[in-house]
Tab-separated table of C-alpha atoms in Angstrom:
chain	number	residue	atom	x	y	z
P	138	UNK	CA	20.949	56.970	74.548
P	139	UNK	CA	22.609	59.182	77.435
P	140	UNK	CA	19.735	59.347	78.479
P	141	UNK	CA	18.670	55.872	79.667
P	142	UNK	CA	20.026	54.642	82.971
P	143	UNK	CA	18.704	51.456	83.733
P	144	UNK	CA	16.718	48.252	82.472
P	145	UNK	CA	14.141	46.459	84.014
P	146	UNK	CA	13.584	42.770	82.741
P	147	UNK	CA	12.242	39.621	83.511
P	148	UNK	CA	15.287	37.803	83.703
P	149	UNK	CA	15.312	36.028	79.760
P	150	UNK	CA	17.944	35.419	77.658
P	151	UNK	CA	17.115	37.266	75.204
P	152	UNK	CA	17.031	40.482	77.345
P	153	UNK	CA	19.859	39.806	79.751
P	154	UNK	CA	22.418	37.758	77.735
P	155	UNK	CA	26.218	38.694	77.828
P	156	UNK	CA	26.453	38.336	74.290
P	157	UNK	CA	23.230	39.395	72.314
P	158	UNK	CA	21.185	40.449	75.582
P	159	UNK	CA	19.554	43.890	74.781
P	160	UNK	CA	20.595	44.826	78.322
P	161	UNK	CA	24.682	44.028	76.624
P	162	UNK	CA	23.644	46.185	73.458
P	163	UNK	CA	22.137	49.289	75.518
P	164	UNK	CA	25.369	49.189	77.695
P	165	UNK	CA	27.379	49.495	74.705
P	166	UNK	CA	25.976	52.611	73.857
P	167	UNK	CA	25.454	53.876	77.152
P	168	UNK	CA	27.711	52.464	79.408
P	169	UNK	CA	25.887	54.068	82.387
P	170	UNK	CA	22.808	51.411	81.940
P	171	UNK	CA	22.222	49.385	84.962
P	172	UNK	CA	20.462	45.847	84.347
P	173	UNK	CA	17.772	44.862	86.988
P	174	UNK	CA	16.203	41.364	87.140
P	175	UNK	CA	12.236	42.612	88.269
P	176	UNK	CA	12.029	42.190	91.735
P	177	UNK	CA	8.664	40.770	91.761
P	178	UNK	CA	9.883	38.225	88.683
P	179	UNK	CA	12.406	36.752	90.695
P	180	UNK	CA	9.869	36.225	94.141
P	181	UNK	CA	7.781	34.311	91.621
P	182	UNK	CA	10.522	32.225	90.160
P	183	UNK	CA	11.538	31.503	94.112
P	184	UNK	CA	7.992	29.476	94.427
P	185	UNK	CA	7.872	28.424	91.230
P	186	UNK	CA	11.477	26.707	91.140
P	187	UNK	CA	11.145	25.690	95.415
P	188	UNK	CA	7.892	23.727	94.003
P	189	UNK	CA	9.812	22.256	91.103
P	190	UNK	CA	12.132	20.660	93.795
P	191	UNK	CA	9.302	18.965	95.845
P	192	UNK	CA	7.476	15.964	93.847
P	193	UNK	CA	4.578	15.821	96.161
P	194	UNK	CA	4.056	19.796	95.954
P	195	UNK	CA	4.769	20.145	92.222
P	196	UNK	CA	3.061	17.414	90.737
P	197	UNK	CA	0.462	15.638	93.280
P	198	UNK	CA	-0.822	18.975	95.414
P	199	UNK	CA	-1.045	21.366	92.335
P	200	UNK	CA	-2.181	18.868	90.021
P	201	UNK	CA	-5.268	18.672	92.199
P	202	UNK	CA	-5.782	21.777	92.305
P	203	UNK	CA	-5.370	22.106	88.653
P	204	UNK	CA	-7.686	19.059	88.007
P	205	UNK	CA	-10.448	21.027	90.140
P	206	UNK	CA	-10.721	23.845	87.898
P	207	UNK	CA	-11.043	22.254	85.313
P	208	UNK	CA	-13.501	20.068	86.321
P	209	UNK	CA	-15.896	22.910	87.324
P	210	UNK	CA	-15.186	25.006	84.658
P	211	UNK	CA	-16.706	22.288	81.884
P	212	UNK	CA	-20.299	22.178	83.332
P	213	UNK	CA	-21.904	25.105	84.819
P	214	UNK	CA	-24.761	22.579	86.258
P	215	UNK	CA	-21.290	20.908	88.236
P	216	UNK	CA	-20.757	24.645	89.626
P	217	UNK	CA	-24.642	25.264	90.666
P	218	UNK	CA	-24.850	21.989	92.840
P	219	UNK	CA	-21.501	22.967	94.271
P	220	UNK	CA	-23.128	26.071	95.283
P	221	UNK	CA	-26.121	24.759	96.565
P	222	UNK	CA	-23.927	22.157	99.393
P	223	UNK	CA	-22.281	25.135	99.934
P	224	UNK	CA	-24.870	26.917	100.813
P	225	UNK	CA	-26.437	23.860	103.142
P	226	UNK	CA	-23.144	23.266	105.089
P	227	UNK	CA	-22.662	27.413	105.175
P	228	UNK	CA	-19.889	27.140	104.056
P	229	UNK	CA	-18.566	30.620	101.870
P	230	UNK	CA	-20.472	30.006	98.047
P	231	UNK	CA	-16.803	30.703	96.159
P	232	UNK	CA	-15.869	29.493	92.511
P	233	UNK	CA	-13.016	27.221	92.098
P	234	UNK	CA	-9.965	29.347	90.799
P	235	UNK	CA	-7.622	28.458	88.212
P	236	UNK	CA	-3.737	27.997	89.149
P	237	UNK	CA	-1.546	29.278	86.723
P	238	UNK	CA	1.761	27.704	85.772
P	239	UNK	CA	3.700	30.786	84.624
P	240	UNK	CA	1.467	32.836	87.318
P	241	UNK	CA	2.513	30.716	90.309
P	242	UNK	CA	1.053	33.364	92.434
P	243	UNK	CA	-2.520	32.627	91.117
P	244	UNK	CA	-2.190	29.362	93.093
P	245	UNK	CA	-3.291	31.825	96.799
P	246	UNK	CA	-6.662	31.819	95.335
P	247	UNK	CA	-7.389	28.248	94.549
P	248	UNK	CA	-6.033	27.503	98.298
P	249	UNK	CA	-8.463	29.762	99.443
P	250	UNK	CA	-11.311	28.325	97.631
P	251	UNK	CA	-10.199	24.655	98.360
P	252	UNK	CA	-9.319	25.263	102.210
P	253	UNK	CA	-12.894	27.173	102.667
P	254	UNK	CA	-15.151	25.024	101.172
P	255	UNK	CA	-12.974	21.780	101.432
P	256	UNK	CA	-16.312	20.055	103.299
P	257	UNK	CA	-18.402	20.613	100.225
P	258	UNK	CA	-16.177	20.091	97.244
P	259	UNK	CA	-15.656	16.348	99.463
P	260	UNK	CA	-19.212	16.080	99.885
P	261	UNK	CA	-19.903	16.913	96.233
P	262	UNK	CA	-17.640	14.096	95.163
P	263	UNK	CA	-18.698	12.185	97.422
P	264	UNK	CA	-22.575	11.992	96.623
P	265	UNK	CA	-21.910	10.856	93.138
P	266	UNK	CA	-23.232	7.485	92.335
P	267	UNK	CA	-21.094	6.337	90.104
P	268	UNK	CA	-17.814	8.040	90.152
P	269	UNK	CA	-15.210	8.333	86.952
P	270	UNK	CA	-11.688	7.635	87.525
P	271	UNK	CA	-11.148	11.126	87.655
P	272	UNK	CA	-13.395	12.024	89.809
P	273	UNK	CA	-11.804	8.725	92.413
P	274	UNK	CA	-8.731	10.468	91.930
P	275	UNK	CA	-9.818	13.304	93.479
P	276	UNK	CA	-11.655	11.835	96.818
P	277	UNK	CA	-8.693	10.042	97.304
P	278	UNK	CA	-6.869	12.995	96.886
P	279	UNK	CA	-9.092	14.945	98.875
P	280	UNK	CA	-9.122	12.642	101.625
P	281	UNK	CA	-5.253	12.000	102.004
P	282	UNK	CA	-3.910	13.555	105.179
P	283	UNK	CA	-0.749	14.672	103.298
P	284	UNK	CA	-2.818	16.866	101.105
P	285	UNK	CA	-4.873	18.660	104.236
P	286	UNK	CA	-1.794	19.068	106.010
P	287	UNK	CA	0.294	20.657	102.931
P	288	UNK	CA	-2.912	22.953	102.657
P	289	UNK	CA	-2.622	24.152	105.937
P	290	UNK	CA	1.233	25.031	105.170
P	291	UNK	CA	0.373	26.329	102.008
P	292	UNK	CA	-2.203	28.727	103.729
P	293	UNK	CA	0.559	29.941	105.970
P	294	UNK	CA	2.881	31.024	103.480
P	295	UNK	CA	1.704	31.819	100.133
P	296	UNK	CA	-1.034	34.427	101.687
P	297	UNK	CA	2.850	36.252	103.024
P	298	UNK	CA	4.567	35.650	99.650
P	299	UNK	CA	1.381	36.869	97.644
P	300	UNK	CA	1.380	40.040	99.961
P	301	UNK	CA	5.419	40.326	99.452
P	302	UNK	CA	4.692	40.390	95.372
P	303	UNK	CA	1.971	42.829	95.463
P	304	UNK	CA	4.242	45.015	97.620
P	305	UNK	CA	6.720	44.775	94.877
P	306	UNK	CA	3.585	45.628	92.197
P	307	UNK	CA	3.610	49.333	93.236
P	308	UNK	CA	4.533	51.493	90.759
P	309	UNK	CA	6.122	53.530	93.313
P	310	UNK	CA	7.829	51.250	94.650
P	311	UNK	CA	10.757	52.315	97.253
P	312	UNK	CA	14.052	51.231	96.584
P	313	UNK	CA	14.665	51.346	100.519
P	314	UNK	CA	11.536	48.687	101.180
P	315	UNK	CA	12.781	45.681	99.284
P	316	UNK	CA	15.324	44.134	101.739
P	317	UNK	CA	13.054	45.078	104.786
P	318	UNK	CA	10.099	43.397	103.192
P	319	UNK	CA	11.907	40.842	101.580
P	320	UNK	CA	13.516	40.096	105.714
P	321	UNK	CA	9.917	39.988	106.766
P	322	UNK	CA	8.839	37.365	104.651
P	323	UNK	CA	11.319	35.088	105.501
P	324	UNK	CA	10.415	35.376	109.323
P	325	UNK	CA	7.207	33.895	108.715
P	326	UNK	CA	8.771	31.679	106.429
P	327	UNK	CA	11.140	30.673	109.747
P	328	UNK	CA	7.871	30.531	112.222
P	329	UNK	CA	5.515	28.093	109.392
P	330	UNK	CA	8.818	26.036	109.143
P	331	UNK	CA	8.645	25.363	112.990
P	332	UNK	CA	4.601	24.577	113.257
P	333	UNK	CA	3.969	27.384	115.247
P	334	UNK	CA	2.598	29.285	112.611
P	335	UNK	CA	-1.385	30.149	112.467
P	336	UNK	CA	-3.100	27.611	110.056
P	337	UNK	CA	-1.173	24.618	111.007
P	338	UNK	CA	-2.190	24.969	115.044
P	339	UNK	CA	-5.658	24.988	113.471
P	340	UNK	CA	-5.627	21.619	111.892
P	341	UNK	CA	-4.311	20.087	115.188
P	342	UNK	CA	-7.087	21.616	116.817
P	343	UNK	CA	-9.776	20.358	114.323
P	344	UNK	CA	-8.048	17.148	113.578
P	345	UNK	CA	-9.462	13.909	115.930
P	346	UNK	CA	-6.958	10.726	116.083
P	347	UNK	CA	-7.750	7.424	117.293
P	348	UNK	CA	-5.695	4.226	117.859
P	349	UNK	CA	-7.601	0.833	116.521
P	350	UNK	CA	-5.863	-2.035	116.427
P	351	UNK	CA	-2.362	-0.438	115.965
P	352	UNK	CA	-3.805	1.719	113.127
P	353	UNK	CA	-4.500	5.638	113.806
P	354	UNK	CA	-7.294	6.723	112.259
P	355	UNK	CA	-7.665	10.784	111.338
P	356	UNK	CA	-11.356	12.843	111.024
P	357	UNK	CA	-10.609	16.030	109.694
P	358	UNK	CA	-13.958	18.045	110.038
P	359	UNK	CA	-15.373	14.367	110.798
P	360	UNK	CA	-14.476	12.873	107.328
P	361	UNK	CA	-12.127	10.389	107.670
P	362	UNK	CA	-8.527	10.685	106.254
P	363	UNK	CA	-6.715	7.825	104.835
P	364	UNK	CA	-2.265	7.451	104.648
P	365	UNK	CA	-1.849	9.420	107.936
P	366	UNK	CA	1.755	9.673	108.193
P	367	UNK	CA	2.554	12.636	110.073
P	368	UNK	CA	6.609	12.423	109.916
P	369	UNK	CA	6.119	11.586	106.247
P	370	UNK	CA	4.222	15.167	105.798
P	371	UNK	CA	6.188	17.228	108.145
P	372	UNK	CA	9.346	15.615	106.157
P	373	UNK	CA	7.317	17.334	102.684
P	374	UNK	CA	6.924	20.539	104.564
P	375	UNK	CA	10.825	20.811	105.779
P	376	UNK	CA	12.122	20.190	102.180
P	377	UNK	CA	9.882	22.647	100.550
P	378	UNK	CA	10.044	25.860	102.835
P	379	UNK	CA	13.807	25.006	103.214
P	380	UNK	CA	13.848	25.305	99.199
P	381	UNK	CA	11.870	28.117	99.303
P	382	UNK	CA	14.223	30.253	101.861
P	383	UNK	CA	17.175	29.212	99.797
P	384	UNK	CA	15.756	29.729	96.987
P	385	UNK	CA	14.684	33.682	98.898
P	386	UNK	CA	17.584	34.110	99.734
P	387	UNK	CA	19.898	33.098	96.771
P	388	UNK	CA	17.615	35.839	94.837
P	389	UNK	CA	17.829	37.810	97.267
P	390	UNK	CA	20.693	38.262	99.627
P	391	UNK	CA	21.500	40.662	102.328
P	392	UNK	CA	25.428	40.836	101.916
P	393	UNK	CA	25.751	41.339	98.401
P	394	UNK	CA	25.733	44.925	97.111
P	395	UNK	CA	24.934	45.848	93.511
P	396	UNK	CA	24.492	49.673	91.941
P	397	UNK	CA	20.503	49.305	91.610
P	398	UNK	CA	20.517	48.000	95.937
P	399	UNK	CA	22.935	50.601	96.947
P	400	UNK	CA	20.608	53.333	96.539
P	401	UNK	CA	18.196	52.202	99.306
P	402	UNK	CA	20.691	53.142	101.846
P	403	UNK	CA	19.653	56.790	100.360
P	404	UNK	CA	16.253	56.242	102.496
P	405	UNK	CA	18.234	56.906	105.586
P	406	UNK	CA	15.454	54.718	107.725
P	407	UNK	CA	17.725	53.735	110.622
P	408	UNK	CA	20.077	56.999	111.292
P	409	UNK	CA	18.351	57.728	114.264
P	410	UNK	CA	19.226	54.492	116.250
P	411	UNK	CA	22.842	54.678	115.673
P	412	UNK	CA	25.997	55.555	117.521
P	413	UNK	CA	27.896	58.090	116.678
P	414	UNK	CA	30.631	55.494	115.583
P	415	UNK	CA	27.732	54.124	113.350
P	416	UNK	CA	26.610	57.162	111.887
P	417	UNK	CA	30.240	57.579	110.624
P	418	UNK	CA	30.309	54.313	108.940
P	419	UNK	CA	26.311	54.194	107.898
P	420	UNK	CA	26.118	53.621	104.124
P	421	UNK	CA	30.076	53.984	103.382
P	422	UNK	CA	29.802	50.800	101.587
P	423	UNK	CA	26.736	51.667	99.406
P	424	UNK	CA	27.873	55.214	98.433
P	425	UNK	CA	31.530	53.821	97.400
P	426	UNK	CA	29.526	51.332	95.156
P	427	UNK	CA	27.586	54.160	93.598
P	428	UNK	CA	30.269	56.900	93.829
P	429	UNK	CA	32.828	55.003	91.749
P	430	UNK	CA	30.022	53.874	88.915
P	431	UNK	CA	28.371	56.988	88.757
P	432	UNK	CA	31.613	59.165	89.048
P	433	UNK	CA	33.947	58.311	86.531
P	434	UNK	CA	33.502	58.338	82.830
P	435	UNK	CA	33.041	54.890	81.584
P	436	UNK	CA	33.601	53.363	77.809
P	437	UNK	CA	31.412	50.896	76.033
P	438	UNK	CA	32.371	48.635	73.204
P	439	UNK	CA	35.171	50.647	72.662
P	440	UNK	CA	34.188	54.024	71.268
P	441	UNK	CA	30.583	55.297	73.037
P	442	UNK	CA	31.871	57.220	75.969
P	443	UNK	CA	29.462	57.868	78.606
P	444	UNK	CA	30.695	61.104	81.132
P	445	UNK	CA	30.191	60.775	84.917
P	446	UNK	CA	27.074	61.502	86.241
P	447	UNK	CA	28.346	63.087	89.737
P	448	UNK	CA	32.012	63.850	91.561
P	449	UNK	CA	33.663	61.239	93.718
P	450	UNK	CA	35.152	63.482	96.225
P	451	UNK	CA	31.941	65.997	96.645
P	452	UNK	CA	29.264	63.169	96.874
P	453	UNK	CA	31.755	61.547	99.761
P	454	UNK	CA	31.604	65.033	101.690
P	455	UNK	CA	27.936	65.343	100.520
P	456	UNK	CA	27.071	62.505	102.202
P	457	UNK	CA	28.548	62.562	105.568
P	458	UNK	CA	26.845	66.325	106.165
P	459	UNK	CA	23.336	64.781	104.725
P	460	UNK	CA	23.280	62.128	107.538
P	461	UNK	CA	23.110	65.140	110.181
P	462	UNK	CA	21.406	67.572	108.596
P	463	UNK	CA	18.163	65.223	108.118
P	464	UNK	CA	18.889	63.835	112.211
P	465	UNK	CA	19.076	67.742	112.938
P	466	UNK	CA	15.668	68.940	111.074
P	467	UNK	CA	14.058	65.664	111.858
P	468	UNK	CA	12.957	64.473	108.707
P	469	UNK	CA	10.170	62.366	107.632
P	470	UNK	CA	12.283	59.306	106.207
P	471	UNK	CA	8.728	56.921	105.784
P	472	UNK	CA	9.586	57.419	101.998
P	473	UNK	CA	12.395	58.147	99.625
P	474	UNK	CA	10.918	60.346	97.294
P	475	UNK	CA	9.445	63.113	99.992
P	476	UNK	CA	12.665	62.637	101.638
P	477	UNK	CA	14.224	63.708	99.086
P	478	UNK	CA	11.663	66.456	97.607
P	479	UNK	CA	12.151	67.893	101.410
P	480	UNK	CA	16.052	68.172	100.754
P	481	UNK	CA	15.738	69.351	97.481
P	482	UNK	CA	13.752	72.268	98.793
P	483	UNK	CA	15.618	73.329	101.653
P	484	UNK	CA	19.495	71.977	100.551
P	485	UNK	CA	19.309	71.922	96.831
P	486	UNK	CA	22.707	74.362	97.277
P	487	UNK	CA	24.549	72.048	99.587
P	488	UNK	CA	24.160	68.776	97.968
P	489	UNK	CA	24.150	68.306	94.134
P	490	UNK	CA	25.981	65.451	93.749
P	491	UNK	CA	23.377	63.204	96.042
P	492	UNK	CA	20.231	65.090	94.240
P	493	UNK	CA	21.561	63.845	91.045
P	494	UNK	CA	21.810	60.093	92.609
P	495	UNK	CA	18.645	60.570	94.038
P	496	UNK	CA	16.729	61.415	90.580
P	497	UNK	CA	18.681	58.163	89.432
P	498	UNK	CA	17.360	55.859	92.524
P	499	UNK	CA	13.832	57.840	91.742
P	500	UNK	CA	13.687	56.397	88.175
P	501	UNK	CA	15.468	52.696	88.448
P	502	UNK	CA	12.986	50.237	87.180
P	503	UNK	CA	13.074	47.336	90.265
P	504	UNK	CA	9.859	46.072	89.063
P	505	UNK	CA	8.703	45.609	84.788
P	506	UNK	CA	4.703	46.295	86.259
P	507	UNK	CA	4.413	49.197	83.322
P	508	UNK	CA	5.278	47.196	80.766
P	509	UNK	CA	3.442	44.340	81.858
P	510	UNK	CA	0.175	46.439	82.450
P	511	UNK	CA	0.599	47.493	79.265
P	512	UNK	CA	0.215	44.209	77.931
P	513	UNK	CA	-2.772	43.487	80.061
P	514	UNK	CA	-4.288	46.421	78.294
P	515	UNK	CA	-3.663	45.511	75.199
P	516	UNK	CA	-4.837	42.442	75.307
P	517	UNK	CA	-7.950	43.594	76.949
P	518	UNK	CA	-8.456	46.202	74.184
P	519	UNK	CA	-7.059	43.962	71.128
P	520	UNK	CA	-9.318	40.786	72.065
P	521	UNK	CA	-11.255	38.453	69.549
P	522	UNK	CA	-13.780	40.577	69.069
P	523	UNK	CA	-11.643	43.730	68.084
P	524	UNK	CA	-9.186	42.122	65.833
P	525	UNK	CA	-8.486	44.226	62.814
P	526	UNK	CA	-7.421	47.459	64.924
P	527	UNK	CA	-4.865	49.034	63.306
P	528	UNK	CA	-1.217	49.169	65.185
P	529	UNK	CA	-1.785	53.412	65.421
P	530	UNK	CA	-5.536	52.889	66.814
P	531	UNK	CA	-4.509	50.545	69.262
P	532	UNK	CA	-1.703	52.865	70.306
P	533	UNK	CA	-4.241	55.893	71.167
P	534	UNK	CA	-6.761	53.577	72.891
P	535	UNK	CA	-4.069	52.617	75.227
P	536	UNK	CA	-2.693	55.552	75.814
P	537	UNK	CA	-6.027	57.133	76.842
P	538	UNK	CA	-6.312	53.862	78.827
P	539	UNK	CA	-3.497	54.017	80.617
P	540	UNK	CA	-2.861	57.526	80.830
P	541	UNK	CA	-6.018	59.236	80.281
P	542	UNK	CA	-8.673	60.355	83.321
P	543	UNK	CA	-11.114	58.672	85.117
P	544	UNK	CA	-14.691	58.507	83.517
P	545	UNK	CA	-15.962	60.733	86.179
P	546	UNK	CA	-13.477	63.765	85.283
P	547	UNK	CA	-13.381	63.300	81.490
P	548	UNK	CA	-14.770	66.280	79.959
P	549	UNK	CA	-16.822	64.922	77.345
P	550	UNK	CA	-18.456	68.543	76.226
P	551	UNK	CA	-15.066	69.905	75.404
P	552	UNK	CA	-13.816	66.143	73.667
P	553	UNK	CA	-17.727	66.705	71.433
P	554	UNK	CA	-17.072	70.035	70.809
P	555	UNK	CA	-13.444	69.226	69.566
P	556	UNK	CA	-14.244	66.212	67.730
P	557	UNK	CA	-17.492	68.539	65.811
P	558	UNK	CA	-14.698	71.113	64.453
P	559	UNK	CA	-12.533	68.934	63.348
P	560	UNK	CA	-14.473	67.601	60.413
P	561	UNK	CA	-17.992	69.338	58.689
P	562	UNK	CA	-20.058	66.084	59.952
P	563	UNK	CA	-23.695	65.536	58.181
P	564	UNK	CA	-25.523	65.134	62.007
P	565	UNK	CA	-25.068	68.869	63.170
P	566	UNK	CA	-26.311	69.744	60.097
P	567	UNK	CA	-29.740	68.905	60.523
């Protein structure tokens, strides 16, 4: 148990509660145990729950979307005429993509499909003869201004929030690259919020208003749109990017300090730009946070006594030498870990109490994407079709799976030569 130092969850109950969390029983035993919410978990619940708080987004735009797939998916003569207007209007010959309610993520490539190939899913709608209620429900949908404008804002921000969770997929991800990355995102959050982002210019450009008889009619690609309210949509945009950067930054924020954030100010990415006054103070904040967890001997439930991992007073001296030794020998600070592989070679001597927090930032789990590949594999391997595998078969087909080589380097000679000793089989035989 002295050995763990950290959990990485998704945020449930039953993981994180105060009472009978498993994050609440592992601190017990080892005091030491930091709890992290998954990084890339809570960017998805910031769409998810930003969505929840817009009707039009969460139950009109996605519905749509929803009701496409669905549509498509049931008749594979529905999805070859698609394909063949697609290919007479050139327009990209893409499938419609599902949008998944606990994967809110998966929504990026629906909006791509729809946005693409918007003039043929209308004109395949369109050319029905006699139309289901269903399928009414969509041209109307399709040809309501509010939905091509929220399409256009979609398109400018969940392409940057899709690129912000893959960052946070890495297995290697660095501890210093959240909060930077996390900052970025919410610029072009900022810049779609004021219209001046990329997609949204584009449907002024393509968009062709006239005035008849007080009315303004809107062609969008020269289909006509119905409900044009501009305010009304602009008014739908505001509330749900202003959701979303709360939400961002409630998840998120810059001021507050925890155990598992304070070791990105290890990555040392901005020393070079400071004053000397600055230099001084850089980090004094983080390493207090980590110094006083880390350096005293902490109790859980009572009895389990966990010993500190480093010494207060050394790790402070420690760390105001580091800061001018890397300035001095100029070194790479692009990432943590050769940062700290370079230090470790040439300074092991001078600073053990920061190699020992570095190991610790090296192995805190900010993202759960080994545990959830795991399922994906074994859900892959343990399918329909391969559903009497024992719980110890399953086990060694993953673990090749996941940790075995590449097809092209597997030595299959040596694995037949193996497997032939291991058992007097009938085949060599003859």
């Amino acid at each position: 148990m002295s050995d763990i130092i950290a959990l990485g969850t998704d945020g449930a109950s039953l993981m994180t509660g105060r009472k009978f969390g498993v994050a609440k029983f592992l601190q017990d035993d080892s005091p030491h145990v930091v709890n992290i919410h998954c990084v890339a978990h809570r960017l998805n619940l910031c769409t998810s729950k930003a969505a929840d708080e817009v009707e039009y987004v969460g139950k009109v735009f996605q519905k749509t979307l929803t009701d496409l797939f669905y549509y498509f998916k049931k008749s594979a003569c529905r999805v070859a005429e698609l394909a063949e207007v697609q290919k007479l209007l050139d327009d990209p010959q893409i499938k419609v993509k599902e949008v998944h309610e606990i994967r809110w993520f998966a929504m990026y490539n629906a909006l791509f499909t729809v946005y693409k190939t918007w003039r043929s899913l209308l004109r395949y709608v369109k050319k029905i003869d006699k139309r289901s209620s269903k399928e009414e429900e969509q041209l109307a949908n399709f040809t309501d201004y509010k939905f091509i404008f929220k399409l256009h804002v979609m398109m400018d921000v969940i392409p940057r929030f899709t690129e912000l969770n893959l960052v946070f997929q890495k297995v290697d991800l660095d501890v210093s690259c959240v909060q930077p990355a996390v900052e970025g995102c919410l610029s072009c959050l900022k810049c779609a919020l004021s219209g001046k982002s990329h997609y949204q210019p584009l449907l002024k450009d393509k968009m062709i208003l006239k005035k008849e008889n007080d009315n303004v009619i809107a062609k969008y690609w020269g289909e006509k749109l119905h409900n044009y309210q501009a305010k009304k949509s602009e008014e739908i945009r505001d509330k749900f990017l202003n959701a979303l950067q709360d939400r961002v930054e409630k998840r998120f924020p810059k001021e507050s300090v925890s155990v598992s954030t304070a070791f990105s100010v290890m990555g040392l990415r901005s020393i070079s730009m400071l004053s000397e006054e600055d230099l001084v103070n850089y980090g004094k904040e983080e390493m207090e946070i980590l110094t006083n967890f880390y350096g005293s001997d902490r109790t859980g439930n009572g009895e389990y006594l966990s010993k500190a991992k480093i010494d207060q007073i050394g790790t402070r001296c420690e760390w105001g030498i580091l800061k001018r030794v890397v300035l001095k020998e100029r070194y790479a600070r692009d990432n943590f870990s050769k940062l700290w592989t370079e230090i470790c070679a040439h300074h092991k001597s001078m600073f053990p109490n920061l190699l020992t927090l570095a190991r610790l930032a090296l192995v805190v789990p900010l993202q759960t994407v080994d545990c959830e590949l795991g399922f994906s594999c074994q859900n892959n391997i343990h399918n329909p079709a391969r559903n009497r595998l024992c719980a110890e078969r399953l086990n060694t087909l993953m673990l090749i799976k996941l940790e075995g080589k590449e097809v092209d380097e597997f030595d299959y000679v040596r694995a037949l030569e193996k497997w032939k000793k291991k058992v007097d089989r009938r085949i060599f035989k003859a």
